[in-house]
PDB file of C-alpha atoms in Angstrom:
ATOM      1  CA  UNK A   1     109.625  85.121  66.239  1.00  0.00           C
ATOM      2  CA  UNK A   2     111.567  88.258  67.027  1.00  0.00           C
ATOM      3  CA  UNK A   3     114.798  88.471  68.960  1.00  0.00           C
ATOM      4  CA  UNK A   4     113.018  90.962  71.216  1.00  0.00           C
ATOM      5  CA  UNK A   5     110.242  88.556  72.328  1.00  0.00           C
ATOM      6  CA  UNK A   6     112.046  87.857  75.596  1.00  0.00           C
ATOM      7  CA  UNK A   7     112.174  91.549  76.418  1.00  0.00           C
ATOM      8  CA  UNK A   8     108.483  91.950  75.546  1.00  0.00           C
ATOM      9  CA  UNK A   9     107.563  89.047  77.811  1.00  0.00           C
ATOM     10  CA  UNK A  10     109.642  90.504  80.657  1.00  0.00           C
ATOM     11  CA  UNK A  11     108.071  93.930  80.160  1.00  0.00           C
ATOM     12  CA  UNK A  12     104.569  92.472  80.388  1.00  0.00           C
ATOM     13  CA  UNK A  13     105.544  90.648  83.591  1.00  0.00           C
ATOM     14  CA  UNK A  14     106.973  93.842  85.088  1.00  0.00           C
ATOM     15  CA  UNK A  15     103.784  95.702  84.228  1.00  0.00           C
ATOM     16  CA  UNK A  16     101.612  92.979  85.796  1.00  0.00           C
ATOM     17  CA  UNK A  17     103.601  92.926  89.034  1.00  0.00           C
ATOM     18  CA  UNK A  18     103.470  96.737  89.266  1.00  0.00           C
ATOM     19  CA  UNK A  19      99.684  96.520  88.896  1.00  0.00           C
ATOM     20  CA  UNK A  20      99.526  93.871  91.646  1.00  0.00           C
ATOM     21  CA  UNK A  21     101.571  96.106  93.952  1.00  0.00           C
ATOM     22  CA  UNK A  22      99.287  99.066  93.225  1.00  0.00           C
ATOM     23  CA  UNK A  23      96.162  97.031  93.972  1.00  0.00           C
ATOM     24  CA  UNK A  24      97.598  95.537  97.184  1.00  0.00           C
ATOM     25  CA  UNK A  25      98.690  98.975  98.427  1.00  0.00           C
ATOM     26  CA  UNK A  26      95.219 100.369  97.650  1.00  0.00           C
ATOM     27  CA  UNK A  27      93.661  97.497  99.602  1.00  0.00           C
ATOM     28  CA  UNK A  28      95.942  98.214 102.573  1.00  0.00           C
ATOM     29  CA  UNK A  29      95.243 101.953 102.414  1.00  0.00           C
ATOM     30  CA  UNK A  30      91.490 101.268 102.568  1.00  0.00           C
ATOM     31  CA  UNK A  31      91.510  98.569 105.251  1.00  0.00           C
ATOM     32  CA  UNK A  32      89.327 100.747 107.527  1.00  0.00           C
ATOM     33  CA  UNK A  33      87.251 102.574 104.891  1.00  0.00           C
ATOM     34  CA  UNK A  34      83.600 102.135 105.802  1.00  0.00           C
ATOM     35  CA  UNK A  35      82.150 104.723 103.428  1.00  0.00           C
ATOM     36  CA  UNK A  36      82.964 105.115  99.731  1.00  0.00           C
ATOM     37  CA  UNK A  37      81.558 107.303  96.956  1.00  0.00           C
ATOM     38  CA  UNK A  38      79.626 104.272  95.672  1.00  0.00           C
ATOM     39  CA  UNK A  39      78.167 103.700  99.134  1.00  0.00           C
ATOM     40  CA  UNK A  40      79.059 101.057 101.666  1.00  0.00           C
ATOM     41  CA  UNK A  41      82.509  99.848 102.669  1.00  0.00           C
ATOM     42  CA  UNK A  42      85.544  99.603 100.394  1.00  0.00           C
ATOM     43  CA  UNK A  43      85.558  96.449  98.287  1.00  0.00           C
ATOM     44  CA  UNK A  44      88.829  94.516  98.223  1.00  0.00           C
ATOM     45  CA  UNK A  45      90.314  94.262  94.737  1.00  0.00           C
ATOM     46  CA  UNK A  46      92.337  91.509  93.079  1.00  0.00           C
ATOM     47  CA  UNK A  47      94.175  91.462  89.740  1.00  0.00           C
ATOM     48  CA  UNK A  48      93.155  88.738  87.303  1.00  0.00           C
ATOM     49  CA  UNK A  49      95.459  87.963  84.395  1.00  0.00           C
ATOM     50  CA  UNK A  50      96.075  85.452  81.626  1.00  0.00           C
ATOM     51  CA  UNK A  51      98.700  84.537  79.091  1.00  0.00           C
ATOM     52  CA  UNK A  52      98.866  86.932  76.169  1.00  0.00           C
ATOM     53  CA  UNK A  53      98.958  84.861  72.973  1.00  0.00           C
ATOM     54  CA  UNK A  54      99.708  86.194  69.517  1.00  0.00           C
ATOM     55  CA  UNK A  55      99.463  84.599  66.124  1.00  0.00           C
ATOM     56  CA  UNK A  56     102.583  84.959  63.987  1.00  0.00           C
ATOM     57  CA  UNK A  57     101.919  86.892  60.792  1.00  0.00           C
ATOM     58  CA  UNK A  58     101.167  84.714  57.800  1.00  0.00           C
ATOM     59  CA  UNK A  59     101.167  81.464  59.800  1.00  0.00           C
ATOM     60  CA  UNK A  60      98.965  79.471  62.125  1.00  0.00           C
ATOM     61  CA  UNK A  61     101.703  79.484  64.767  1.00  0.00           C
ATOM     62  CA  UNK A  62     100.649  80.969  68.102  1.00  0.00           C
ATOM     63  CA  UNK A  63     103.352  82.313  70.402  1.00  0.00           C
ATOM     64  CA  UNK A  64     103.368  83.762  73.883  1.00  0.00           C
ATOM     65  CA  UNK A  65     103.737  87.506  74.265  1.00  0.00           C
ATOM     66  CA  UNK A  66     103.804  87.438  78.054  1.00  0.00           C
ATOM     67  CA  UNK A  67     100.842  88.158  80.280  1.00  0.00           C
ATOM     68  CA  UNK A  68      97.990  90.635  80.284  1.00  0.00           C
ATOM     69  CA  UNK A  69      95.614  91.941  82.919  1.00  0.00           C
ATOM     70  CA  UNK A  70      92.122  90.691  82.132  1.00  0.00           C
ATOM     71  CA  UNK A  71      90.204  92.181  85.048  1.00  0.00           C
ATOM     72  CA  UNK A  72      90.446  93.833  88.430  1.00  0.00           C
ATOM     73  CA  UNK A  73      87.836  91.933  90.388  1.00  0.00           C
ATOM     74  CA  UNK A  74      86.075  93.241  93.487  1.00  0.00           C
ATOM     75  CA  UNK A  75      85.350  91.059  96.497  1.00  0.00           C
ATOM     76  CA  UNK A  76      81.830  91.869  97.664  1.00  0.00           C
ATOM     77  CA  UNK A  77      82.309  90.124 101.014  1.00  0.00           C
ATOM     78  CA  UNK A  78      82.314  92.349 104.090  1.00  0.00           C
ATOM     79  CA  UNK A  79      82.821  91.708 107.767  1.00  0.00           C
ATOM     80  CA  UNK A  80      80.778  93.093 110.618  1.00  0.00           C
ATOM     81  CA  UNK A  81      82.546  94.765 113.520  1.00  0.00           C
ATOM     82  CA  UNK A  82      80.857  95.956 116.690  1.00  0.00           C
ATOM     83  CA  UNK A  83      81.519  99.677 117.123  1.00  0.00           C
ATOM     84  CA  UNK A  84      78.441 101.626 118.237  1.00  0.00           C
ATOM     85  CA  UNK A  85      80.444 104.918 118.286  1.00  0.00           C
ATOM     86  CA  UNK A  86      81.112 104.746 114.535  1.00  0.00           C
ATOM     87  CA  UNK A  87      78.819 107.039 112.511  1.00  0.00           C
ATOM     88  CA  UNK A  88      78.352 104.220 109.959  1.00  0.00           C
ATOM     89  CA  UNK A  89      77.080 101.767 112.590  1.00  0.00           C
ATOM     90  CA  UNK A  90      73.633 100.263 112.142  1.00  0.00           C
ATOM     91  CA  UNK A  91      70.925 100.292 114.824  1.00  0.00           C
ATOM     92  CA  UNK A  92      72.596  97.364 116.608  1.00  0.00           C
ATOM     93  CA  UNK A  93      76.035  99.032 116.655  1.00  0.00           C
ATOM     94  CA  UNK A  94      77.613  96.924 113.885  1.00  0.00           C
ATOM     95  CA  UNK A  95      79.707  98.466 111.120  1.00  0.00           C
ATOM     96  CA  UNK A  96      80.311  96.866 107.731  1.00  0.00           C
ATOM     97  CA  UNK A  97      84.078  96.739 107.184  1.00  0.00           C
ATOM     98  CA  UNK A  98      86.085  95.808 104.078  1.00  0.00           C
ATOM     99  CA  UNK A  99      87.115  92.171 103.754  1.00  0.00           C
ATOM    100  CA  UNK A 100      90.823  93.112 103.656  1.00  0.00           C
ATOM    101  CA  UNK A 101      93.261  90.950 105.595  1.00  0.00           C
ATOM    102  CA  UNK A 102      96.503  92.855 106.228  1.00  0.00           C
ATOM    103  CA  UNK A 103      98.614  89.684 106.456  1.00  0.00           C
ATOM    104  CA  UNK A 104      97.323  88.399 103.110  1.00  0.00           C
ATOM    105  CA  UNK A 105      97.954  91.763 101.467  1.00  0.00           C
ATOM    106  CA  UNK A 106     101.510  91.910 102.814  1.00  0.00           C
ATOM    107  CA  UNK A 107     102.180  88.393 101.510  1.00  0.00           C
ATOM    108  CA  UNK A 108     100.776  89.412  98.115  1.00  0.00           C
ATOM    109  CA  UNK A 109     103.033  92.483  98.088  1.00  0.00           C
ATOM    110  CA  UNK A 110     106.142  90.499  98.982  1.00  0.00           C
ATOM    111  CA  UNK A 111     105.344  87.923  96.312  1.00  0.00           C
ATOM    112  CA  UNK A 112     104.798  90.659  93.706  1.00  0.00           C
ATOM    113  CA  UNK A 113     108.074  92.355  94.676  1.00  0.00           C
ATOM    114  CA  UNK A 114     110.025  89.093  94.390  1.00  0.00           C
ATOM    115  CA  UNK A 115     108.436  88.301  91.030  1.00  0.00           C
ATOM    116  CA  UNK A 116     109.214  91.831  89.870  1.00  0.00           C
ATOM    117  CA  UNK A 117     112.866  91.346  90.896  1.00  0.00           C
ATOM    118  CA  UNK A 118     112.991  88.037  89.007  1.00  0.00           C
ATOM    119  CA  UNK A 119     111.641  89.764  85.898  1.00  0.00           C
ATOM    120  CA  UNK A 120     114.285  92.482  86.219  1.00  0.00           C
ATOM    121  CA  UNK A 121     117.010  89.813  86.448  1.00  0.00           C
ATOM    122  CA  UNK A 122     115.604  88.041  83.416  1.00  0.00           C
ATOM    123  CA  UNK A 123     115.488  91.323  81.502  1.00  0.00           C
ATOM    124  CA  UNK A 124     119.160  91.938  82.312  1.00  0.00           C
ATOM    125  CA  UNK A 125     120.039  88.421  81.117  1.00  0.00           C
ATOM    126  CA  UNK A 126     118.133  89.045  77.864  1.00  0.00           C
ATOM    127  CA  UNK A 127     119.973  92.316  77.360  1.00  0.00           C
ATOM    128  CA  UNK A 128     123.327  90.601  77.918  1.00  0.00           C
ATOM    129  CA  UNK A 129     122.452  87.893  75.398  1.00  0.00           C
ATOM    130  CA  UNK A 130     121.538  90.533  72.806  1.00  0.00           C
ATOM    131  CA  UNK A 131     124.807  92.413  73.496  1.00  0.00           C
ATOM    132  CA  UNK A 132     126.816  89.219  73.008  1.00  0.00           C
ATOM    133  CA  UNK A 133     124.975  88.546  69.736  1.00  0.00           C
ATOM    134  CA  UNK A 134     125.950  92.004  68.537  1.00  0.00           C
ATOM    135  CA  UNK A 135     129.575  91.426  69.549  1.00  0.00           C
ATOM    136  CA  UNK A 136     129.637  88.129  67.657  1.00  0.00           C
ATOM    137  CA  UNK A 137     128.266  89.780  64.531  1.00  0.00           C
ATOM    138  CA  UNK A 138     131.048  92.403  64.621  1.00  0.00           C
ATOM    139  CA  UNK A 139     133.774  89.804  64.100  1.00  0.00           C
TER     140      UNK A 139
END
């Protein structure tokens, strides 16, 4: 176990939360996108992640190295909205819209921001601990 494990764990958490913010902002930006390059409406995305485990060299001991993004999943659900003036409307006047709920996305963004802030605070605490360890070793 390294003295820098805490910083590595915090860094992985910061990276994950940044990815969540990016995905949520992309979902919000495409809330009304009815036509994509792939065809059809925008598909809502969600970050999937898991614990990042590492085996210590020369031992059978497994330690945590933070988190890692495992997948960015797409939600294939769509909702139908009646808008016969839309060029993407079907013969009955219904348009397939992305299954993006603005309130849910805003909640996800706030949660990611708060978790990011907590990781920053934890990183600062880790840095202070390492500074104190260096000061102790000077004496």
